[in-house]
Coordinates of C-alpha atoms in Angstrom, one line a residue:
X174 CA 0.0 0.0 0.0
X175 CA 2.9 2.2 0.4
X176 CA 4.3 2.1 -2.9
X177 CA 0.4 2.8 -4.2
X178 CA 0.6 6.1 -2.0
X179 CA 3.9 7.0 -3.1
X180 CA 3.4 6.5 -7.2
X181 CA 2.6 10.2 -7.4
X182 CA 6.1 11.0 -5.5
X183 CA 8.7 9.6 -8.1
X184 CA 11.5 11.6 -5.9
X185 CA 10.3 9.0 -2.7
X186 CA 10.8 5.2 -2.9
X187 CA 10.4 2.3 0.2
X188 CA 13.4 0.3 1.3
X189 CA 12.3 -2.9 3.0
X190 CA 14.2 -4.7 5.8
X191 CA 13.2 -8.3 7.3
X192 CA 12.6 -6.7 10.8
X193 CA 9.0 -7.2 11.5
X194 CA 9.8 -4.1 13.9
X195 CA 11.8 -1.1 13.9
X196 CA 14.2 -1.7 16.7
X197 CA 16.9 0.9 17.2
X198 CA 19.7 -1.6 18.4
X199 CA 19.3 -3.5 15.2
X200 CA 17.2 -1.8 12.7
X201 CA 19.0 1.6 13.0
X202 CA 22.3 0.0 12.9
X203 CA 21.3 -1.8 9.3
X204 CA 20.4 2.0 7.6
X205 CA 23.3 3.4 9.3
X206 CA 25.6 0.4 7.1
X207 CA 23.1 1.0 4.4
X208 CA 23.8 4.6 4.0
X209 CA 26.9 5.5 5.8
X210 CA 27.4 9.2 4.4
X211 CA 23.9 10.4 5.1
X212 CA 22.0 11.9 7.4
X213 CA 18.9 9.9 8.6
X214 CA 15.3 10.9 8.9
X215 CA 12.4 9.8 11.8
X216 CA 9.2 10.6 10.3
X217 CA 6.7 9.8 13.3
X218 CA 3.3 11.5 14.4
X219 CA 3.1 13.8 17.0
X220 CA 0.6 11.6 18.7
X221 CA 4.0 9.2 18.6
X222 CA 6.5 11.6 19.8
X223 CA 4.4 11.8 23.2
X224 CA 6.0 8.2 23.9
X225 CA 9.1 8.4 22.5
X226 CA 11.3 9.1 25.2
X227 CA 10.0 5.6 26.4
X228 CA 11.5 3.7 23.8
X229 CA 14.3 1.4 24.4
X230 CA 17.6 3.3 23.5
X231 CA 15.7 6.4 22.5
X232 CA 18.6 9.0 23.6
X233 CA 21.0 7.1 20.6
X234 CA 17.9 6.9 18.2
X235 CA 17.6 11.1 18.9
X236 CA 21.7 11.5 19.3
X237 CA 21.3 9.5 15.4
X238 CA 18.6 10.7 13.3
X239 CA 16.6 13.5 12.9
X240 CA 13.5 13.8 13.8
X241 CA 10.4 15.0 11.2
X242 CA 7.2 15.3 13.3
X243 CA 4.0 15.3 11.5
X244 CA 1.4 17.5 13.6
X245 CA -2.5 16.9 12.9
X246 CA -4.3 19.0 15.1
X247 CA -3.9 22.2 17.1
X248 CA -1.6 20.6 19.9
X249 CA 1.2 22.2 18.2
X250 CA 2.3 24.0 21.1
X251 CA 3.1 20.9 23.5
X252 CA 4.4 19.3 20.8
X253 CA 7.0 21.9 20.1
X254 CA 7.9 21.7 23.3
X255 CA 8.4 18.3 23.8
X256 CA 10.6 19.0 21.0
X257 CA 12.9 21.2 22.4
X258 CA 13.1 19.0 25.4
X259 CA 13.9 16.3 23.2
X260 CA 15.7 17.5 20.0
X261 CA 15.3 21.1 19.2
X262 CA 16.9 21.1 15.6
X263 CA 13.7 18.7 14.6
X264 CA 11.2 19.9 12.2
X265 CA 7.6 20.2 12.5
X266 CA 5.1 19.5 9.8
X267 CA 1.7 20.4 9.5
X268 CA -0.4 18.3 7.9
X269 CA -2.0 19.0 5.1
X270 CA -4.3 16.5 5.7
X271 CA -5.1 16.7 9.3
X272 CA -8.3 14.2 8.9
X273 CA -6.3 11.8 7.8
X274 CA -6.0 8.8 10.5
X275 CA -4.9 5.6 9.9
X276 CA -7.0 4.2 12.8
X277 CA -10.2 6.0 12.1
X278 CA -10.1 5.3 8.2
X279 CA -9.5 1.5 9.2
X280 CA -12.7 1.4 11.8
X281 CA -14.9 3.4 8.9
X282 CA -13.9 0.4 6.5
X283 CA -14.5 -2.2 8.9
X284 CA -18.2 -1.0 9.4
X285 CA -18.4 -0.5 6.0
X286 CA -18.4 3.0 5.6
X287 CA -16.2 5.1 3.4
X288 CA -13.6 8.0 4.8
X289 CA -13.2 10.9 3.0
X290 CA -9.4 10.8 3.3
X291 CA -8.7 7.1 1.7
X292 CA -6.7 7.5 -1.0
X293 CA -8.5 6.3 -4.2
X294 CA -5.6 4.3 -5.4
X295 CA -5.6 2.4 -2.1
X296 CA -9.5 2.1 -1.9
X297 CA -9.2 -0.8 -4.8
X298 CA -6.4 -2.4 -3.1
X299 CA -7.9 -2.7 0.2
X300 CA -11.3 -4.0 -1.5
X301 CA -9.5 -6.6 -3.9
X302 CA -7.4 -7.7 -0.6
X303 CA -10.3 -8.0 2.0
X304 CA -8.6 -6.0 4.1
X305 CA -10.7 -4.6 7.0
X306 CA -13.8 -6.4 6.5
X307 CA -16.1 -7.8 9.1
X308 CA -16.4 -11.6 8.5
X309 CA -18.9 -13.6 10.9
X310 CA -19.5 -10.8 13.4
X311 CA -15.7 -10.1 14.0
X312 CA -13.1 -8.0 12.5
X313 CA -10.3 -9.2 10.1
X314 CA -7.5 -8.0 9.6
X315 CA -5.4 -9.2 6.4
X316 CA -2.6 -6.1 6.6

């Protein structure tokens, strides 16, 4: 579904690793070989930054990246400070789609509603793959 939402971006590509999760004592170590001259990127939600700090090794995941934080509502203040509490050369995005929610756009499908903020070219692929359907009275879940 990714490299359906990024088709329009030609500049922006996806780089898949076998970790089923991003772990900063392995998974930051593996881009850091990957790309040893270049300056890496954590692009996370503000609604994630409020938990970051609990992360295992999160001071060498801030002391080795740079963080991108997507805001989506007006809560912009706190999370600029949080930022300068926890990395104050971070930049802060607005989105410019601020309705756009993973989680509610997941629970419209499932109760078979539409969201006005699916992307149409992942509309088909979610239909075709059965993905967040109710089945039998219970959610599934084929992501």
């Amino acid at each position: 579904m990714l490299r359906l939402a990024l088709k329009p971006h030609p500049d922006l590509d996806v780089l898949e690793l076998p970790d089923k999760q991003f772990n900063v004592s392995r998974t930051l170590i593996k881009l850091q070989r990957r790309f040893p001259d270049s300056e890496l990127h954590l692009l996370i939600g503000a609604d994630v930054l409020k938990g970051l700090r609990a992360w295992p090794m999160a001071e060498k995941l801030l002391a080795s990246t740079r963080l991108i934080v997507g805001v989506r509502d007006s809560s912009q203040p706190a999370v600029e400070s949080l930022i300068q509490l926890l990395q104050p050369e971070a930049l802060v995005l607005p989105s410019s789609r601020p309705k756009a929610s993973s989680r509610e756009i997941r629970t419209a499908l499932m109760r078979g509603q539409d969201h006005t903020e699916l992307l149409s070219s992942l509309k088909k692929y979610i239909q075709t793959n059965w993905l967040y359907v109710w089945v039998a009275g219970s959610p599934v879940n084929n992501s």
